[in-house]
Amino acid sequence: MPELPEVEVTRLGIAPHLRGRRLEGAVVRDSRLRLPVNDDLAARVSGQRLLNLRRRGKYLLLDLERGTILIHLGMSGHLRVLPQSAPVQKHDHVDLLFADDLCLRFHDPRRFGAVLWLDDADHHPLLQHLGPEPLGDVFGAEYLYQRGRNRQIPVKSFLMDAHIVVGVGNIYANESLFAAGIDPRRPAGRIALPRYMKLVQAVRTVLEAAIAQGGTTLRDFTRPDGGNGYFRLSLAVYGREGEPCTHCGAPLQGVRIGGRATIYCSQCQR
């Protein structure tokens, strides 16, 4: 499933080709995504210039002159910048048509993604209650410490709550807690400020490293055969239950927290 780094790499991959271009319309081949595509999407976007392409959590936001197109990749979605005449493949559900014969093509085999028109993105229910970005200035140790006070929720669930901070999915929560030496089962309200300082730094380091790894796939976003644009991660704990810890050699433990696979080292994480 695409998480924040994959979405950010997608943004970096397509933005240089489309920013500043004018849209000519849209082709919706199948509107039956997780959230249905607007029936009048083509009419709404036609003639508008793409001013900016930004990310909010795992959402891509294409800011036009009068409104915003929100794209969520779901579990299997990806985007390509292609000629409008490029052959259509199965599961190519939406094309955004740009000047100079370009299109942004949304491909989603499992149809858990979304392509939505928003009149006012900042106040849309999908976005207005999201927490700060983990790579932004608001996200910090004092912020996490105050939000976590007196809370008994496991710190891993706390870190994955999009109302607390956006975009820290299951893989990156596992990896960040391991890097910070924090037991994922520990209540959020029982973590001291200095340990939250380590956690904030770990989250940023892990996400930035993943985005840097994904930089090698940027060329994929203009190739019809470029795969899904995601990238292989260097993981210390996720998916390695029972294997030796890279720090101490002890077998990594696995539990489920909030219904999600959680891997940790009982020796290194307290």
mmCIF file of N, CA, C and O in Angstrom, residues 4-62:
data_model
loop_
_atom_site.group_PDB
_atom_site.id
_atom_site.type_symbol
_atom_site.label_atom_id
_atom_site.label_comp_id
_atom_site.label_asym_id
_atom_site.label_seq_id
_atom_site.Cartn_x
_atom_site.Cartn_y
_atom_site.Cartn_z
ATOM 1 N N LEU A 4 3.204 7.618 2.886
ATOM 2 C CA LEU A 4 3.620 8.996 2.624
ATOM 3 C C LEU A 4 4.811 9.094 1.675
ATOM 4 O O LEU A 4 4.782 9.887 0.730
ATOM 5 N N PRO A 5 5.894 8.336 1.870
ATOM 6 C CA PRO A 5 7.033 8.492 0.941
ATOM 7 C C PRO A 5 6.682 8.168 -0.507
ATOM 8 O O PRO A 5 7.134 8.853 -1.427
ATOM 9 N N GLU A 6 5.869 7.112 -0.728
ATOM 10 C CA GLU A 6 5.479 6.780 -2.083
ATOM 11 C C GLU A 6 4.641 7.898 -2.711
ATOM 12 O O GLU A 6 4.788 8.210 -3.890
ATOM 13 N N VAL A 7 3.755 8.488 -1.910
ATOM 14 C CA VAL A 7 2.932 9.577 -2.420
ATOM 15 C C VAL A 7 3.788 10.805 -2.705
ATOM 16 O O VAL A 7 3.603 11.493 -3.713
ATOM 17 N N GLU A 8 4.753 11.081 -1.846
ATOM 18 C CA GLU A 8 5.637 12.224 -2.074
ATOM 19 C C GLU A 8 6.499 12.009 -3.315
ATOM 20 O O GLU A 8 6.712 12.939 -4.103
ATOM 21 N N VAL A 9 6.986 10.794 -3.518
ATOM 22 C CA VAL A 9 7.770 10.503 -4.723
ATOM 23 C C VAL A 9 6.892 10.627 -5.967
ATOM 24 O O VAL A 9 7.337 11.117 -7.012
ATOM 25 N N THR A 10 5.628 10.211 -5.862
ATOM 26 C CA THR A 10 4.702 10.413 -6.971
ATOM 27 C C THR A 10 4.570 11.892 -7.296
ATOM 28 O O THR A 10 4.618 12.302 -8.465
ATOM 29 N N ARG A 11 4.410 12.707 -6.265
ATOM 30 C CA ARG A 11 4.303 14.162 -6.473
ATOM 31 C C ARG A 11 5.546 14.703 -7.160
ATOM 32 O O ARG A 11 5.463 15.473 -8.135
ATOM 33 N N LEU A 12 6.714 14.315 -6.658
ATOM 34 C CA LEU A 12 7.960 14.786 -7.241
ATOM 35 C C LEU A 12 8.127 14.316 -8.683
ATOM 36 O O LEU A 12 8.717 15.010 -9.509
ATOM 37 N N GLY A 13 7.598 13.115 -8.967
ATOM 38 C CA GLY A 13 7.758 12.563 -10.300
ATOM 39 C C GLY A 13 6.895 13.225 -11.356
ATOM 40 O O GLY A 13 7.318 13.369 -12.507
ATOM 41 N N ILE A 14 5.692 13.649 -10.973
ATOM 42 C CA ILE A 14 4.777 14.181 -11.986
ATOM 43 C C ILE A 14 4.729 15.705 -12.021
ATOM 44 O O ILE A 14 4.412 16.287 -13.071
ATOM 45 N N ALA A 15 5.054 16.365 -10.920
ATOM 46 C CA ALA A 15 4.898 17.821 -10.843
ATOM 47 C C ALA A 15 5.672 18.571 -11.926
ATOM 48 O O ALA A 15 5.126 19.500 -12.546
ATOM 49 N N PRO A 16 6.938 18.244 -12.199
ATOM 50 C CA PRO A 16 7.677 19.033 -13.196
ATOM 51 C C PRO A 16 7.062 18.992 -14.595
ATOM 52 O O PRO A 16 7.258 19.913 -15.390
ATOM 53 N N HIS A 17 6.323 17.955 -14.904
ATOM 54 C CA HIS A 17 5.754 17.800 -16.241
ATOM 55 C C HIS A 17 4.420 18.519 -16.397
ATOM 56 O O HIS A 17 4.009 18.800 -17.535
ATOM 57 N N LEU A 18 3.744 18.822 -15.289
ATOM 58 C CA LEU A 18 2.366 19.311 -15.374
ATOM 59 C C LEU A 18 2.150 20.694 -14.774
ATOM 60 O O LEU A 18 1.202 21.382 -15.182
ATOM 61 N N ARG A 19 2.963 21.098 -13.818
ATOM 62 C CA ARG A 19 2.733 22.386 -13.158
ATOM 63 C C ARG A 19 2.741 23.526 -14.180
ATOM 64 O O ARG A 19 3.623 23.626 -15.021
ATOM 65 N N GLY A 20 1.720 24.372 -14.120
ATOM 66 C CA GLY A 20 1.608 25.510 -15.031
ATOM 67 C C GLY A 20 0.852 25.211 -16.312
ATOM 68 O O GLY A 20 0.510 26.137 -17.054
ATOM 69 N N ARG A 21 0.570 23.957 -16.589
ATOM 70 C CA ARG A 21 -0.151 23.598 -17.817
ATOM 71 C C ARG A 21 -1.658 23.760 -17.627
ATOM 72 O O ARG A 21 -2.175 23.681 -16.526
ATOM 73 N N ARG A 22 -2.328 23.936 -18.753
ATOM 74 C CA ARG A 22 -3.782 24.107 -18.734
ATOM 75 C C ARG A 22 -4.467 22.779 -19.031
ATOM 76 O O ARG A 22 -4.036 22.018 -19.896
ATOM 77 N N LEU A 23 -5.537 22.512 -18.290
ATOM 78 C CA LEU A 23 -6.315 21.294 -18.514
ATOM 79 C C LEU A 23 -7.318 21.509 -19.638
ATOM 80 O O LEU A 23 -7.921 22.579 -19.764
ATOM 81 N N GLU A 24 -7.487 20.470 -20.440
ATOM 82 C CA GLU A 24 -8.455 20.507 -21.534
ATOM 83 C C GLU A 24 -9.715 19.720 -21.216
ATOM 84 O O GLU A 24 -10.705 19.809 -21.950
ATOM 85 N N GLY A 25 -9.674 18.934 -20.137
ATOM 86 C CA GLY A 25 -10.828 18.134 -19.764
ATOM 87 C C GLY A 25 -10.407 16.892 -19.017
ATOM 88 O O GLY A 25 -9.307 16.814 -18.463
ATOM 89 N N ALA A 26 -11.280 15.910 -19.001
ATOM 90 C CA ALA A 26 -11.002 14.654 -18.308
ATOM 91 C C ALA A 26 -11.792 13.545 -18.978
ATOM 92 O O ALA A 26 -12.860 13.778 -19.550
ATOM 93 N N VAL A 27 -11.255 12.345 -18.902
ATOM 94 C CA VAL A 27 -11.945 11.143 -19.377
ATOM 95 C C VAL A 27 -12.108 10.217 -18.181
ATOM 96 O O VAL A 27 -11.110 9.819 -17.565
ATOM 97 N N VAL A 28 -13.346 9.887 -17.837
ATOM 98 C CA VAL A 28 -13.634 8.978 -16.728
ATOM 99 C C VAL A 28 -14.181 7.686 -17.319
ATOM 100 O O VAL A 28 -15.314 7.648 -17.817
ATOM 101 N N ARG A 29 -13.379 6.630 -17.289
ATOM 102 C CA ARG A 29 -13.796 5.343 -17.849
ATOM 103 C C ARG A 29 -14.576 4.515 -16.837
ATOM 104 O O ARG A 29 -15.409 3.699 -17.210
ATOM 105 N N ASP A 30 -14.240 4.701 -15.573
ATOM 106 C CA ASP A 30 -14.959 3.985 -14.513
ATOM 107 C C ASP A 30 -14.958 4.873 -13.282
ATOM 108 O O ASP A 30 -13.907 5.135 -12.697
ATOM 109 N N SER A 31 -16.104 5.350 -12.896
ATOM 110 C CA SER A 31 -16.214 6.265 -11.750
ATOM 111 C C SER A 31 -16.350 5.522 -10.430
ATOM 112 O O SER A 31 -16.371 6.146 -9.366
ATOM 113 N N ARG A 32 -16.394 4.195 -10.458
ATOM 114 C CA ARG A 32 -16.697 3.404 -9.267
ATOM 115 C C ARG A 32 -15.424 3.130 -8.458
ATOM 116 O O ARG A 32 -15.010 1.994 -8.278
ATOM 117 N N LEU A 33 -14.837 4.194 -7.942
ATOM 118 C CA LEU A 33 -13.703 4.065 -7.041
ATOM 119 C C LEU A 33 -14.233 4.048 -5.610
ATOM 120 O O LEU A 33 -15.444 4.030 -5.380
ATOM 121 N N ARG A 34 -13.314 4.043 -4.635
ATOM 122 C CA ARG A 34 -13.750 4.016 -3.223
ATOM 123 C C ARG A 34 -14.723 5.157 -2.947
ATOM 124 O O ARG A 34 -15.722 4.992 -2.239
ATOM 125 N N LEU A 35 -14.421 6.322 -3.473
ATOM 126 C CA LEU A 35 -15.350 7.440 -3.494
ATOM 127 C C LEU A 35 -15.622 7.747 -4.961
ATOM 128 O O LEU A 35 -14.678 7.954 -5.732
ATOM 129 N N PRO A 36 -16.865 7.783 -5.396
ATOM 130 C CA PRO A 36 -17.171 7.930 -6.823
ATOM 131 C C PRO A 36 -16.589 9.225 -7.411
ATOM 132 O O PRO A 36 -16.634 10.288 -6.786
ATOM 133 N N VAL A 37 -16.063 9.113 -8.618
ATOM 134 C CA VAL A 37 -15.555 10.282 -9.329
ATOM 135 C C VAL A 37 -16.732 11.194 -9.685
ATOM 136 O O VAL A 37 -17.812 10.719 -10.079
ATOM 137 N N ASN A 38 -16.546 12.500 -9.565
ATOM 138 C CA ASN A 38 -17.602 13.459 -9.883
ATOM 139 C C ASN A 38 -18.072 13.295 -11.324
ATOM 140 O O ASN A 38 -17.260 13.206 -12.252
ATOM 141 N N ASP A 39 -19.383 13.288 -11.518
ATOM 142 C CA ASP A 39 -19.946 13.152 -12.863
ATOM 143 C C ASP A 39 -19.522 14.297 -13.778
ATOM 144 O O ASP A 39 -19.383 14.104 -14.990
ATOM 145 N N ASP A 40 -19.349 15.478 -13.198
ATOM 146 C CA ASP A 40 -19.040 16.666 -14.010
ATOM 147 C C ASP A 40 -17.571 17.058 -13.921
ATOM 148 O O ASP A 40 -17.209 18.227 -14.114
ATOM 149 N N LEU A 41 -16.683 16.088 -13.622
ATOM 150 C CA LEU A 41 -15.260 16.408 -13.454
ATOM 151 C C LEU A 41 -14.693 17.099 -14.688
ATOM 152 O O LEU A 41 -13.971 18.107 -14.568
ATOM 153 N N ALA A 42 -14.988 16.597 -15.872
ATOM 154 C CA ALA A 42 -14.428 17.173 -17.097
ATOM 155 C C ALA A 42 -14.810 18.633 -17.250
ATOM 156 O O ALA A 42 -13.974 19.489 -17.582
ATOM 157 N N ALA A 43 -16.081 18.945 -16.999
ATOM 158 C CA ALA A 43 -16.543 20.326 -17.142
ATOM 159 C C ALA A 43 -15.896 21.237 -16.104
ATOM 160 O O ALA A 43 -15.580 22.400 -16.395
ATOM 161 N N ARG A 44 -15.692 20.726 -14.900
ATOM 162 C CA ARG A 44 -15.124 21.550 -13.833
ATOM 163 C C ARG A 44 -13.660 21.913 -14.093
ATOM 164 O O ARG A 44 -13.214 22.998 -13.762
ATOM 165 N N VAL A 45 -12.907 20.989 -14.661
ATOM 166 C CA VAL A 45 -11.465 21.236 -14.803
ATOM 167 C C VAL A 45 -11.118 21.887 -16.133
ATOM 168 O O VAL A 45 -10.034 22.496 -16.255
ATOM 169 N N SER A 46 -11.966 21.779 -17.124
ATOM 170 C CA SER A 46 -11.643 22.245 -18.466
ATOM 171 C C SER A 46 -11.301 23.734 -18.482
ATOM 172 O O SER A 46 -12.041 24.565 -17.928
ATOM 173 N N GLY A 47 -10.180 24.071 -19.084
ATOM 174 C CA GLY A 47 -9.746 25.461 -19.223
ATOM 175 C C GLY A 47 -8.970 26.007 -18.056
ATOM 176 O O GLY A 47 -8.451 27.128 -18.133
ATOM 177 N N GLN A 48 -8.853 25.243 -16.977
ATOM 178 C CA GLN A 48 -8.154 25.738 -15.794
ATOM 179 C C GLN A 48 -6.667 25.359 -15.825
ATOM 180 O O GLN A 48 -6.286 24.290 -16.302
ATOM 181 N N ARG A 49 -5.846 26.223 -15.263
ATOM 182 C CA ARG A 49 -4.411 25.980 -15.195
ATOM 183 C C ARG A 49 -4.063 25.309 -13.873
ATOM 184 O O ARG A 49 -4.636 25.633 -12.824
ATOM 185 N N LEU A 50 -3.129 24.362 -13.920
ATOM 186 C CA LEU A 50 -2.628 23.714 -12.707
ATOM 187 C C LEU A 50 -1.600 24.637 -12.067
ATOM 188 O O LEU A 50 -0.505 24.821 -12.594
ATOM 189 N N LEU A 51 -1.948 25.210 -10.931
ATOM 190 C CA LEU A 51 -1.080 26.167 -10.260
ATOM 191 C C LEU A 51 -0.034 25.491 -9.385
ATOM 192 O O LEU A 51 1.103 25.941 -9.280
ATOM 193 N N ASN A 52 -0.439 24.399 -8.728
ATOM 194 C CA ASN A 52 0.475 23.753 -7.787
ATOM 195 C C ASN A 52 0.047 22.294 -7.594
ATOM 196 O O ASN A 52 -1.129 21.961 -7.758
ATOM 197 N N LEU A 53 1.005 21.467 -7.242
ATOM 198 C CA LEU A 53 0.719 20.080 -6.920
ATOM 199 C C LEU A 53 1.380 19.799 -5.584
ATOM 200 O O LEU A 53 2.601 19.807 -5.473
ATOM 201 N N ARG A 54 0.557 19.590 -4.554
ATOM 202 C CA ARG A 54 1.071 19.426 -3.203
ATOM 203 C C ARG A 54 0.527 18.137 -2.593
ATOM 204 O O ARG A 54 -0.326 17.466 -3.172
ATOM 205 N N ARG A 55 1.078 17.810 -1.435
ATOM 206 C CA ARG A 55 0.657 16.596 -0.729
ATOM 207 C C ARG A 55 0.170 16.973 0.654
ATOM 208 O O ARG A 55 0.749 17.816 1.321
ATOM 209 N N ARG A 56 -0.915 16.327 1.096
ATOM 210 C CA ARG A 56 -1.411 16.459 2.474
ATOM 211 C C ARG A 56 -1.603 15.050 2.984
ATOM 212 O O ARG A 56 -2.556 14.357 2.592
ATOM 213 N N GLY A 57 -0.686 14.606 3.874
ATOM 214 C CA GLY A 57 -0.716 13.227 4.302
ATOM 215 C C GLY A 57 -0.507 12.321 3.104
ATOM 216 O O GLY A 57 0.479 12.433 2.380
ATOM 217 N N LYS A 58 -1.465 11.418 2.860
ATOM 218 C CA LYS A 58 -1.387 10.513 1.711
ATOM 219 C C LYS A 58 -2.240 10.991 0.536
ATOM 220 O O LYS A 58 -2.433 10.258 -0.433
ATOM 221 N N TYR A 59 -2.742 12.225 0.603
ATOM 222 C CA TYR A 59 -3.533 12.782 -0.476
ATOM 223 C C TYR A 59 -2.666 13.677 -1.365
ATOM 224 O O TYR A 59 -1.883 14.487 -0.870
ATOM 225 N N LEU A 60 -2.831 13.545 -2.671
ATOM 226 C CA LEU A 60 -2.262 14.482 -3.623
ATOM 227 C C LEU A 60 -3.313 15.533 -3.945
ATOM 228 O O LEU A 60 -4.478 15.196 -4.194
ATOM 229 N N LEU A 61 -2.898 16.781 -3.953
ATOM 230 C CA LEU A 61 -3.817 17.884 -4.211
ATOM 231 C C LEU A 61 -3.317 18.684 -5.404
ATOM 232 O O LEU A 61 -2.214 19.243 -5.372
ATOM 233 N N LEU A 62 -4.126 18.711 -6.459
ATOM 234 C CA LEU A 62 -3.804 19.483 -7.652
ATOM 235 C C LEU A 62 -4.602 20.775 -7.580
ATOM 236 O O LEU A 62 -5.831 20.780 -7.800
#
